[in-house]
Short mmCIF file of C-alpha atoms in Angstrom, two decimals:
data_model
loop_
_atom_site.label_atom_id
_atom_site.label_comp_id
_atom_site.label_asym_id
_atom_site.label_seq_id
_atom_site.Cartn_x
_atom_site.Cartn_y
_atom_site.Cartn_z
CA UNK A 1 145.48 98.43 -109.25
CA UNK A 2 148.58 97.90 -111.23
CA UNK A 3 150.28 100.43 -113.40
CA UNK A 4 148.55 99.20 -116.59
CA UNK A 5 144.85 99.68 -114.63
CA UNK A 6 145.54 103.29 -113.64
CA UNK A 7 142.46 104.91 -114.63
CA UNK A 8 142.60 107.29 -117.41
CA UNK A 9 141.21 110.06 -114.34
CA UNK A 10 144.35 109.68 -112.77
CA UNK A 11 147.26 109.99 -115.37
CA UNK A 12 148.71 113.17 -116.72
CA UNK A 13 147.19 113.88 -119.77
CA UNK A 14 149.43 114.81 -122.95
CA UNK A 15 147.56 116.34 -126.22
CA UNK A 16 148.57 116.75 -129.47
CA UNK A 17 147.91 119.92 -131.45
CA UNK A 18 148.34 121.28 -135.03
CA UNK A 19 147.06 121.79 -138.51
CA UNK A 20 147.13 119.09 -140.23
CA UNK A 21 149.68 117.01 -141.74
CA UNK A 22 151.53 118.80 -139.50
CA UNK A 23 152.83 114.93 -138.33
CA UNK A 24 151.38 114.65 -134.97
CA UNK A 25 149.72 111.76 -135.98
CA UNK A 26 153.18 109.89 -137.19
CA UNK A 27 154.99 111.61 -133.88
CA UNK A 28 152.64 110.15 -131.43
CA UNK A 29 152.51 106.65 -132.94
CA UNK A 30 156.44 107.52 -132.17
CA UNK A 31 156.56 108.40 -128.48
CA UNK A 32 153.64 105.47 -128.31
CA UNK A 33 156.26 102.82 -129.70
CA UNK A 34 153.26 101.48 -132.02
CA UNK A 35 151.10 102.61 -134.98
CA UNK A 36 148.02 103.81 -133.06
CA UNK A 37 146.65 107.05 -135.14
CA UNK A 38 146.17 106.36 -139.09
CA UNK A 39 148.76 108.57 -140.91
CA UNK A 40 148.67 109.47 -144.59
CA UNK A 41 149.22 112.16 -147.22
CA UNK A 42 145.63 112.75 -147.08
CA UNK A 43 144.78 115.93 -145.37
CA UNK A 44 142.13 115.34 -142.59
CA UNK A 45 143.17 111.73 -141.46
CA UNK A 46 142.73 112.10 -138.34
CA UNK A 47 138.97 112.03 -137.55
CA UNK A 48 138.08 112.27 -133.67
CA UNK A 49 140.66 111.90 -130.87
CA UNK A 50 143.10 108.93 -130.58
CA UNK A 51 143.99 108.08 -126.94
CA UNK A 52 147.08 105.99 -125.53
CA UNK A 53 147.50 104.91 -121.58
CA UNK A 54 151.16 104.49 -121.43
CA UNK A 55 153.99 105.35 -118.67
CA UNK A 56 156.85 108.35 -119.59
CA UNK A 57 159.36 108.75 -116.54
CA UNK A 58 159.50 110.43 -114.40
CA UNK A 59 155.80 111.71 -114.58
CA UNK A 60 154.65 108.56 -114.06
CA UNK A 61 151.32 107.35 -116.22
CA UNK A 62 150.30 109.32 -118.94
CA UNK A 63 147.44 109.46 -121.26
CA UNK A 64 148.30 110.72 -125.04
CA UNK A 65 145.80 111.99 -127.26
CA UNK A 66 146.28 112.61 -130.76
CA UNK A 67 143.84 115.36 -132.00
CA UNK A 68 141.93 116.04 -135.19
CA UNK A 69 144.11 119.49 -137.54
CA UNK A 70 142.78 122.59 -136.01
CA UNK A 71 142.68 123.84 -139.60
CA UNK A 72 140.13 121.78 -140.71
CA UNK A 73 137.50 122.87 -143.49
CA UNK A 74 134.04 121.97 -144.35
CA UNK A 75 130.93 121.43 -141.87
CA UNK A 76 132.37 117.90 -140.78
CA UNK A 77 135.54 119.20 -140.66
CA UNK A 78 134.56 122.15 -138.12
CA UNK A 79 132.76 119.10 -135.80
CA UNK A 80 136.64 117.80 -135.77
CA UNK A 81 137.85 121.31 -134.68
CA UNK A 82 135.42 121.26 -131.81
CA UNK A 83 136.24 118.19 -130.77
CA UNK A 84 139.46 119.21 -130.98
CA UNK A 85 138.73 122.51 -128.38
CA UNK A 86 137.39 120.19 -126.34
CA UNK A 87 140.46 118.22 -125.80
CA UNK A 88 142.17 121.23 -123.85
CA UNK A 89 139.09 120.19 -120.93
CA UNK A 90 141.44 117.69 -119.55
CA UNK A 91 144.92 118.69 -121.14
CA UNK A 92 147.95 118.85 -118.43
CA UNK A 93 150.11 118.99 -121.26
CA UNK A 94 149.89 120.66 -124.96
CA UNK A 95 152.80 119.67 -127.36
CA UNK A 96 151.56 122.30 -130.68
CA UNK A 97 153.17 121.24 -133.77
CA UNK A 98 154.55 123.22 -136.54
CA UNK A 99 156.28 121.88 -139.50
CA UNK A 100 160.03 123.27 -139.11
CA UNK A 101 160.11 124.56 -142.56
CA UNK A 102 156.75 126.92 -141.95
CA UNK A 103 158.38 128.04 -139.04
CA UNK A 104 161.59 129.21 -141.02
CA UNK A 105 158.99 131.15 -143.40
CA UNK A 106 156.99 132.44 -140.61
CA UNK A 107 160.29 133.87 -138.89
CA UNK A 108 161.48 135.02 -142.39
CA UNK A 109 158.55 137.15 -143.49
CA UNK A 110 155.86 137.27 -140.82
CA UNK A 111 156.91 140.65 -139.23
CA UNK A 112 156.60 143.15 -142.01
CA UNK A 113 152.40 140.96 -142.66
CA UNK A 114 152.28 141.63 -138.60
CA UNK A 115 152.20 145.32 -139.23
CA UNK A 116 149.67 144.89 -141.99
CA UNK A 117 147.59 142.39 -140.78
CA UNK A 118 147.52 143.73 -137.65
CA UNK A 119 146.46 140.35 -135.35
CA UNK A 120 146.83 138.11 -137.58
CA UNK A 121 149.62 136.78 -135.69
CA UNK A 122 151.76 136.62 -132.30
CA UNK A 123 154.50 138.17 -130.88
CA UNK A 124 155.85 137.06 -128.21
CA UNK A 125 156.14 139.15 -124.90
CA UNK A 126 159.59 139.82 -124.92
CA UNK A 127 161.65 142.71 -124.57
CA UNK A 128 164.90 143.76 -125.14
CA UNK A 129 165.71 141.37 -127.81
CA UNK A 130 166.47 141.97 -131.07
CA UNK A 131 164.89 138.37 -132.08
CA UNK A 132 161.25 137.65 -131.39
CA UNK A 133 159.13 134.45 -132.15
CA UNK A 134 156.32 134.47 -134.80
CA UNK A 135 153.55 132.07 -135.08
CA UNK A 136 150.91 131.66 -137.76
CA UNK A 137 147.67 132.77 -136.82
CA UNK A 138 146.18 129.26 -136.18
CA UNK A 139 149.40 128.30 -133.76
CA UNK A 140 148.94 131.42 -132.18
CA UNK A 141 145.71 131.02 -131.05
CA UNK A 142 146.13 127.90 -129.35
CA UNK A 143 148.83 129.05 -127.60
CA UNK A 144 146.57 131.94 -126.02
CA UNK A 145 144.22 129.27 -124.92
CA UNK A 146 147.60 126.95 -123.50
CA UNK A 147 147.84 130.39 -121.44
CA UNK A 148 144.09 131.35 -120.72
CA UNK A 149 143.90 127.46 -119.02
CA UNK A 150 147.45 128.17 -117.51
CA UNK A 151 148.60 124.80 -119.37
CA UNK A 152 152.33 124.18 -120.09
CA UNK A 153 153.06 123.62 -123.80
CA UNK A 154 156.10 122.93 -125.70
CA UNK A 155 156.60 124.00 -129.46
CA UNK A 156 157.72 121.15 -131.90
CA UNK A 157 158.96 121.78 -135.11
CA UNK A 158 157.99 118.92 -137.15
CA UNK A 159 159.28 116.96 -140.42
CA UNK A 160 163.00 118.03 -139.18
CA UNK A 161 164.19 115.25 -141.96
CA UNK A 162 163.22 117.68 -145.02
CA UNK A 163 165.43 120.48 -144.04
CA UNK A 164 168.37 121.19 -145.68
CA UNK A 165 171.50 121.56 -143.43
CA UNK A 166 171.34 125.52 -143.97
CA UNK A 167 167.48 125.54 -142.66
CA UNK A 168 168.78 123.41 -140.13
CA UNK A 169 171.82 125.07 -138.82
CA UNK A 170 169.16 128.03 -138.82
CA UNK A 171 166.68 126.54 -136.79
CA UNK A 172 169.15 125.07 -133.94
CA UNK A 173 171.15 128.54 -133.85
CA UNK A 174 168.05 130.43 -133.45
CA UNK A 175 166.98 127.91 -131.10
CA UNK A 176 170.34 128.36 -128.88
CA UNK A 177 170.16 131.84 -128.80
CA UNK A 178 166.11 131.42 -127.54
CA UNK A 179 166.35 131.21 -123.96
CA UNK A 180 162.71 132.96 -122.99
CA UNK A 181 159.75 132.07 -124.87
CA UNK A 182 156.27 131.36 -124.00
CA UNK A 183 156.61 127.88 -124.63
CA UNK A 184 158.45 125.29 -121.87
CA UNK A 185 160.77 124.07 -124.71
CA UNK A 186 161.36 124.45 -128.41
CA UNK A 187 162.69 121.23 -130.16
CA UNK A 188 163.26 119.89 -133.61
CA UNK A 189 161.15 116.26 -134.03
CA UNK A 190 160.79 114.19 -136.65
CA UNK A 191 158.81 111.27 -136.69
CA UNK A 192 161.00 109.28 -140.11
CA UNK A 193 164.29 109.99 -138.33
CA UNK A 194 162.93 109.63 -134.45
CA UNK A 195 164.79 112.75 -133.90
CA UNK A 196 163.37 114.59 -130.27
CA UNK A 197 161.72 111.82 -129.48
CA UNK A 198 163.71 110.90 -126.37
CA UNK A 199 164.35 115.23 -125.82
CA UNK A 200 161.01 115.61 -125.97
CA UNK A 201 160.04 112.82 -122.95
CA UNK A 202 163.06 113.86 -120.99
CA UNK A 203 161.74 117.55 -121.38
CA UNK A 204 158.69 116.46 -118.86
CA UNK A 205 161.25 115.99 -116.13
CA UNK A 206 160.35 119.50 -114.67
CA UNK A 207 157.06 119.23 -114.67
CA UNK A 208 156.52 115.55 -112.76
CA UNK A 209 155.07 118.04 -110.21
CA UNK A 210 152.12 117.49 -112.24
CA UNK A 211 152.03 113.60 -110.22
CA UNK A 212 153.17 113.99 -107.29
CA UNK A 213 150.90 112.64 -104.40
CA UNK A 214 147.63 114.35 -104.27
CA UNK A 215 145.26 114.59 -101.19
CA UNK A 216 144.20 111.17 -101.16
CA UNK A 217 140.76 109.64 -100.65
CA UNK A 218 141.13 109.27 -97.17
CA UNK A 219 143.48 112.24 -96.34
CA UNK A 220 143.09 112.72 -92.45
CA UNK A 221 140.52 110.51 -91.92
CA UNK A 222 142.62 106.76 -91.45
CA UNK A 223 144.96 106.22 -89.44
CA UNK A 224 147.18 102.30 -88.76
CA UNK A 225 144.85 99.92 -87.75
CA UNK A 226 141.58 102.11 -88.51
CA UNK A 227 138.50 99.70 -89.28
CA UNK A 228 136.62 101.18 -92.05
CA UNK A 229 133.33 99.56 -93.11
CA UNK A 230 132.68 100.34 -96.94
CA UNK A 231 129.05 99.47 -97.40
CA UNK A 232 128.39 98.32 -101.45
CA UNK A 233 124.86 97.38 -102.77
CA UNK A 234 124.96 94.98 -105.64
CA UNK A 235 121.78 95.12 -107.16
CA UNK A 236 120.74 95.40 -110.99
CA UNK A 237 123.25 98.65 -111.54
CA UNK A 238 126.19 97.26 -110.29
CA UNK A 239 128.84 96.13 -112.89
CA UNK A 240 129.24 92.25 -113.24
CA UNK A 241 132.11 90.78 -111.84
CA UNK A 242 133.65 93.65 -110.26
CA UNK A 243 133.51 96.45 -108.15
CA UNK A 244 132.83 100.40 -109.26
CA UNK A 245 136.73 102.73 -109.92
CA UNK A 246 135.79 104.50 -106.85
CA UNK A 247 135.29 101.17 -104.16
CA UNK A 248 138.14 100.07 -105.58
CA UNK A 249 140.21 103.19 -104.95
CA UNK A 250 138.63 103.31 -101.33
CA UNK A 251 139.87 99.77 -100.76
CA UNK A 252 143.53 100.54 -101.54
CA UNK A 253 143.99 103.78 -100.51
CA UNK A 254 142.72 102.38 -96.41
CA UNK A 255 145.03 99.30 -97.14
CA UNK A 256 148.06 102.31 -98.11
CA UNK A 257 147.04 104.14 -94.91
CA UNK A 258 147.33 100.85 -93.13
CA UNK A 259 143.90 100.73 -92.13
CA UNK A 260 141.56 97.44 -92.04
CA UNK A 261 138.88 97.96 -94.46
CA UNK A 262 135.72 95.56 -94.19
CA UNK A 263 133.68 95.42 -97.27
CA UNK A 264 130.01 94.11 -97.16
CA UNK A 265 126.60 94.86 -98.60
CA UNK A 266 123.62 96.66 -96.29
CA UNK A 267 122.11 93.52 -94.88
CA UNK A 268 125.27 92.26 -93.79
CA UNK A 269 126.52 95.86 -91.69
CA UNK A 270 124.14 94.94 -88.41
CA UNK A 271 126.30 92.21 -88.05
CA UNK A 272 129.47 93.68 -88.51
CA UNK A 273 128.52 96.29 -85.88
CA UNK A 274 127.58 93.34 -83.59
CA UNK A 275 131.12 92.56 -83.74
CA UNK A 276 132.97 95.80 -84.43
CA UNK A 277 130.98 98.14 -82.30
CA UNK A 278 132.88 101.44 -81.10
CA UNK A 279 135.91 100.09 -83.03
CA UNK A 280 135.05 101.21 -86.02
CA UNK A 281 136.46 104.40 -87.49
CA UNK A 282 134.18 105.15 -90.24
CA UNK A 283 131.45 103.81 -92.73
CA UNK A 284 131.07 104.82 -96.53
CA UNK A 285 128.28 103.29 -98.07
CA UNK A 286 127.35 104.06 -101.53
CA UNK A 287 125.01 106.76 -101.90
CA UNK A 288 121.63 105.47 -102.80
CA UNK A 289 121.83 103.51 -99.97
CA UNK A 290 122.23 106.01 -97.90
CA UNK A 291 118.55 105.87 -95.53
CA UNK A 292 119.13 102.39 -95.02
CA UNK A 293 122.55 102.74 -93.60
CA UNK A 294 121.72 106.12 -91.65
CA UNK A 295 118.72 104.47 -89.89
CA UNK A 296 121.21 100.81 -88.91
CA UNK A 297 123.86 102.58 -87.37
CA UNK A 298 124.42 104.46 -83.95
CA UNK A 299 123.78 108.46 -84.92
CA UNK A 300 127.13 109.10 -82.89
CA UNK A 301 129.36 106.44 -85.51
CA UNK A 302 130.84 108.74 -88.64
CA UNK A 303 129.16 108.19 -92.16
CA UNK A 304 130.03 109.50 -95.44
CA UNK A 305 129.93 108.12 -99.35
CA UNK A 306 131.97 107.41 -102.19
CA UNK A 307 130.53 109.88 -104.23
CA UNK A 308 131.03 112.71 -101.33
CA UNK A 309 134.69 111.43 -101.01
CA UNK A 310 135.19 111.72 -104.30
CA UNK A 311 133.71 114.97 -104.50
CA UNK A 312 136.35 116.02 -101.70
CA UNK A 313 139.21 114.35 -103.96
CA UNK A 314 138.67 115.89 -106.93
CA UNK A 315 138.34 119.48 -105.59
CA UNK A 316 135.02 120.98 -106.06
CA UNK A 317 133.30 119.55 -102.83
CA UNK A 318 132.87 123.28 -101.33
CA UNK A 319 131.25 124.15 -104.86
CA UNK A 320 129.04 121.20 -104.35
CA UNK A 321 127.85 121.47 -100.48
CA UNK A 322 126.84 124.99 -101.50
CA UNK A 323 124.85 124.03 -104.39
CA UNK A 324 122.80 121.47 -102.04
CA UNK A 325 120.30 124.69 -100.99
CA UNK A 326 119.04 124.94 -104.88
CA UNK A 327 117.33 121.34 -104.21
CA UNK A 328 114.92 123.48 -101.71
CA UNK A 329 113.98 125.84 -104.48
CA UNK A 330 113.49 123.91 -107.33
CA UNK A 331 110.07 125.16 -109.21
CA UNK A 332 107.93 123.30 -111.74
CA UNK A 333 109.18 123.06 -115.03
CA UNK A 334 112.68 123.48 -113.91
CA UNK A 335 115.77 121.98 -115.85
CA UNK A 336 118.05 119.93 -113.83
CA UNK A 337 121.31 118.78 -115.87
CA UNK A 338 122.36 115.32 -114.31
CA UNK A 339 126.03 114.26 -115.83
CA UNK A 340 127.94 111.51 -115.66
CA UNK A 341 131.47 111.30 -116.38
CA UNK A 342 131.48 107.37 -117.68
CA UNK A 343 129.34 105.61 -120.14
CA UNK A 344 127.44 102.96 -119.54
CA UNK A 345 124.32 100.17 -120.39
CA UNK A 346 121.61 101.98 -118.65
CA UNK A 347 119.66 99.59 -116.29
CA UNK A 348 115.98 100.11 -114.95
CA UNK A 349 117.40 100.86 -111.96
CA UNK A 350 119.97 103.72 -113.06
CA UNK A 351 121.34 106.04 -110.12
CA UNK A 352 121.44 109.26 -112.72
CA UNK A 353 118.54 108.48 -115.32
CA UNK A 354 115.95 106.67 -112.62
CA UNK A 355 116.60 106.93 -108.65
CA UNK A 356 118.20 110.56 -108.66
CA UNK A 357 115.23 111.97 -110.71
CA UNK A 358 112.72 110.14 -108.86
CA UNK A 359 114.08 111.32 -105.40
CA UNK A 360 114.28 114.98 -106.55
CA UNK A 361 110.65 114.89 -107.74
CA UNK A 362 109.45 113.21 -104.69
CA UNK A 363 111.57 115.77 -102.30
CA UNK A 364 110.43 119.07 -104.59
CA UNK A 365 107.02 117.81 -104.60
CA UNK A 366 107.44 119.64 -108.67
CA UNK A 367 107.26 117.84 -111.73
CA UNK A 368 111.20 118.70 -112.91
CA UNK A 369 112.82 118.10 -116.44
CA UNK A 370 116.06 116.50 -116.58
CA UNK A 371 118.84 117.04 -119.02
CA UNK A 372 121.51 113.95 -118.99
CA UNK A 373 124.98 113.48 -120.59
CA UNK A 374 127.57 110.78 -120.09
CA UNK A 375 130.86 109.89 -120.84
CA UNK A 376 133.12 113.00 -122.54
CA UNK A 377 129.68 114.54 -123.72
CA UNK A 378 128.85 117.71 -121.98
CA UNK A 379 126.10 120.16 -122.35
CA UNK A 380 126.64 122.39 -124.81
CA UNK A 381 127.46 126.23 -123.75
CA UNK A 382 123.81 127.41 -125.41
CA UNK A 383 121.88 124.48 -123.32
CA UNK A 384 124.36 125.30 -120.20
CA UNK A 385 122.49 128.80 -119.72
CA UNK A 386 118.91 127.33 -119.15
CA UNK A 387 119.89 125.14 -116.51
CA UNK A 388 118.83 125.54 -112.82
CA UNK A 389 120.98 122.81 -111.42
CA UNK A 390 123.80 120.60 -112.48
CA UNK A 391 123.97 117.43 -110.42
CA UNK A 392 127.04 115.53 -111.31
CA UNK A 393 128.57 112.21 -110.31
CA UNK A 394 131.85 111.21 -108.55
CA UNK A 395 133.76 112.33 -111.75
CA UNK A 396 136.26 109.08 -110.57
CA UNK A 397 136.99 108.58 -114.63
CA UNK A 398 137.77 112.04 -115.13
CA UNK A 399 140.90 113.57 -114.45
CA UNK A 400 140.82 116.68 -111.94
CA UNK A 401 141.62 119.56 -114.82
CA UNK A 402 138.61 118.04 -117.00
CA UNK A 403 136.08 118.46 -113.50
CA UNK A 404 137.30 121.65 -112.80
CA UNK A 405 136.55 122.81 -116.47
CA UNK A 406 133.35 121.37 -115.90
CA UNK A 407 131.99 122.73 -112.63
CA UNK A 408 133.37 126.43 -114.00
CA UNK A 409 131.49 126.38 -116.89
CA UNK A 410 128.14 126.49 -114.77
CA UNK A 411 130.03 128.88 -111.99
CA UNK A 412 130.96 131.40 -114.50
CA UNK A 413 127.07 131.64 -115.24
CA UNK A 414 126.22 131.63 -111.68
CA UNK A 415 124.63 128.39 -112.29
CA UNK A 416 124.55 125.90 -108.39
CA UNK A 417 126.41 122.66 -108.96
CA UNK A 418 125.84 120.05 -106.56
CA UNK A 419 127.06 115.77 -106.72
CA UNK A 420 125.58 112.92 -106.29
CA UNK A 421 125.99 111.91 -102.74
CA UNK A 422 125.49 115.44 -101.49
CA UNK A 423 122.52 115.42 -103.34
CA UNK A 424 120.97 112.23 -102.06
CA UNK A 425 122.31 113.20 -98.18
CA UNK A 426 120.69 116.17 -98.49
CA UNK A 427 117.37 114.85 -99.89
CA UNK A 428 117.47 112.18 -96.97
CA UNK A 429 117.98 114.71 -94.20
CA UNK A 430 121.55 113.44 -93.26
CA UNK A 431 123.66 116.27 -94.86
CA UNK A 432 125.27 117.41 -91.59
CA UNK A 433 126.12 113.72 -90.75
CA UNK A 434 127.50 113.02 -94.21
CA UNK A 435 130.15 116.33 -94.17
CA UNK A 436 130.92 115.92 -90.58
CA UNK A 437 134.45 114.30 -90.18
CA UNK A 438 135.59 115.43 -93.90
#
């Protein structure tokens, strides 16, 4: 895959937050280099999430997304602010916005209101200062939640260009003098000017720890010259023309270990083995052919999935295996949430809306109901509670903070999650087998 075809799963994810007409919408078409979010006088112009796949050294590829005014009004307008909330699912990075000359006010005559008002807005923790920063109620409580999801943020005071050169030289001294705050930087941007555009990008330097080289697919289990047989069905599910993100990522990530990997579909493996024998390392077959390719090779040759690799890469496999044991204990009338991370034409032979359901009936011997979602759709925190199971996929188009939001959710509430693959191994009585060499 080339830079451009990084999928959005695996790039650092950068969100934009702030009331509106606060110019994030005119700052990100900025650090974009094009006019990608509609910007206008008009408050509310941004309507639902604008996304960008672009690269910003030295993190690497990023995703930027542009986010509805958290101030928003009006029964349509509080759909935007939840969309909004559930942006910070997969932020790495918050950049909140706050027009420089509300800042200035806020700093002016917010800390004789703070006494009043009690909460109504934040003080930083810092001590032994005689200067503190103030935010506005609304700023403030994003940056708790930047915290509670232990996401960096950076404070941008916007519109720099209508300043006057007092404001200004107040801004940048108090900004000087500001060495600790809860933010990772405090700059001045303007979106007319350009001003902080290039700070701003350069400011990510210290956190390209964000990209550095996770565990891999195939961490520990390929070594140079490994044969590794990935086993890939194309029936009536399977996209046209191409393979699925996660065969793909198999595919490079032997050739980067310097392994041989030998692609084929399940009638063509006995012939592979024919030639291959012993010298193959290890086969991952996708999951729903799983019985087929358990009962064609030798019970002594390794055997895992993509789904249950994935599972492994993206953190949460422990979570998973343990979830497996609900699928013994599943009752009539139970509510199994199935979710996928991508969205898709449904075929009549869909892994998460046909085969998975169909195997879990057969295997409970109870007549289930299923709950499905797809894409960035997600149960919703009421549903969430009346749940017995959620099943999920590989999660390969989501990026690892968005899956771990996900999988807490349900572990807060003591709620089993299980995948995919583990789900299927375990249904065909080849769990053990599946988990062995991971």
């Amino acid at each position: 895959m080339s830079l451009q075809d990084t999928p959005q799963g695996e790039r650092i994810h950068i969100a934009f937050f702030g009331r509106r007409n606060a110019g994030k919408s005119s700052f990100f078409n900025a650090i974009a280099g094009q006019k990608l979010s509609l910007t206008s006088e008009t408050l509310g112009t941004t309507t639902d999430p604008v996304r960008k796949s672009m690269e910003i050294l030295p993190l690497g590829p990023v995703l930027l997304i542009d986010t509805p005014g958290f101030d928003d009004e009006g029964e349509l307008g509080s759909m935007r602010v939840e969309r909004t909330k559930e942006v910070l699912r997969e932020t790495d990075i918050a950049l909140l916005f706050l027009p420089a000359k509300d800042f200035l006010s806020a700093k002016d005559v917010l800390p004789a209101r703070k006494e009043a008002q009690g909460e109504g807005f934040f003080l930083s923790d810092i001590e032994g200062q005689e200067e503190v920063l103030f935010l506005p109620e609304k700023e403030a409580s994003y940056l708790r939640l930047f915290q509670e999801n232990k996401i960096p943020s950076f404070l941008l005071l916007s519109q720099s260009d209508k300043l006057s050169s007092e404001e200004r030289r107040q801004i940048e001294d108090w900004i000087s003098r500001k060495k600790d705050t809860p933010f990772q930087g405090v700059f001045l941007v303007s979106s007319e000017t350009k001003e902080g555009v290039e700070a701003v990008k350069n400011a990510f330097a210290p956190l390209a720890s964000l990209q550095e080289e996770k565990k891999r697919l195939f961490h520990g289990l390929v070594e140079p010259g490994d044969f590794v047989v990935l086993v890939t069905p194309i029936d009536e599910s399977a996209p046209k023309g191409r393979l699925i993100l996660p065969q793909q990522m198999a595919i490079r990530d032997i050739l980067d270990y310097n392994g041989i990997p030998l692609v084929c579909q399940v009638e063509e493996l006995p012939r592979i083995l024919e030639n291959l024998g012993e010298k193959i390392k290890l086969v991952v077959t996708d999951s729903q052919a799983f019985s087929k390719v358990n009962q064609t090779l030798p019970k002594t040759m390794p055997l895992t999935s993509f789904s249950i690799l994935m599972a492994r890469y993206k953190g949460f496999l422990s979570y998973a295996l343990e979830g497996c044991a609900t699928l013994s204990t599943l009752e009539d009338g139970d509510r199994v949430y199935i979710a996928e991370g991508c969205s898709h034409h449904r075929q009549c032979g869909d892994i998460g809306t046909v085969k998975l359901p169909r195997m879990l009936e057969k295997y409970s011997g109870k007549k289930l109901q299923f709950v499905y979602s797809e894409g960035k759709g997600f149960l919703p925190e009421k549903e969430q509670k009346r749940v017995k199971i959620m099943i999920h996929c590989g999660a390969c188009m989501l990026s690892e903070k968005e899956v771990e939001s996900r999988y807490q959710d349900f572990l807060r509430k003591k709620i089993p999650i299980c995948n995919y693959g583990l789900a299927m191994a375990k249904m065909t009585g080849i769990l053990e087998r599946s988990i062995e060499m991971l």
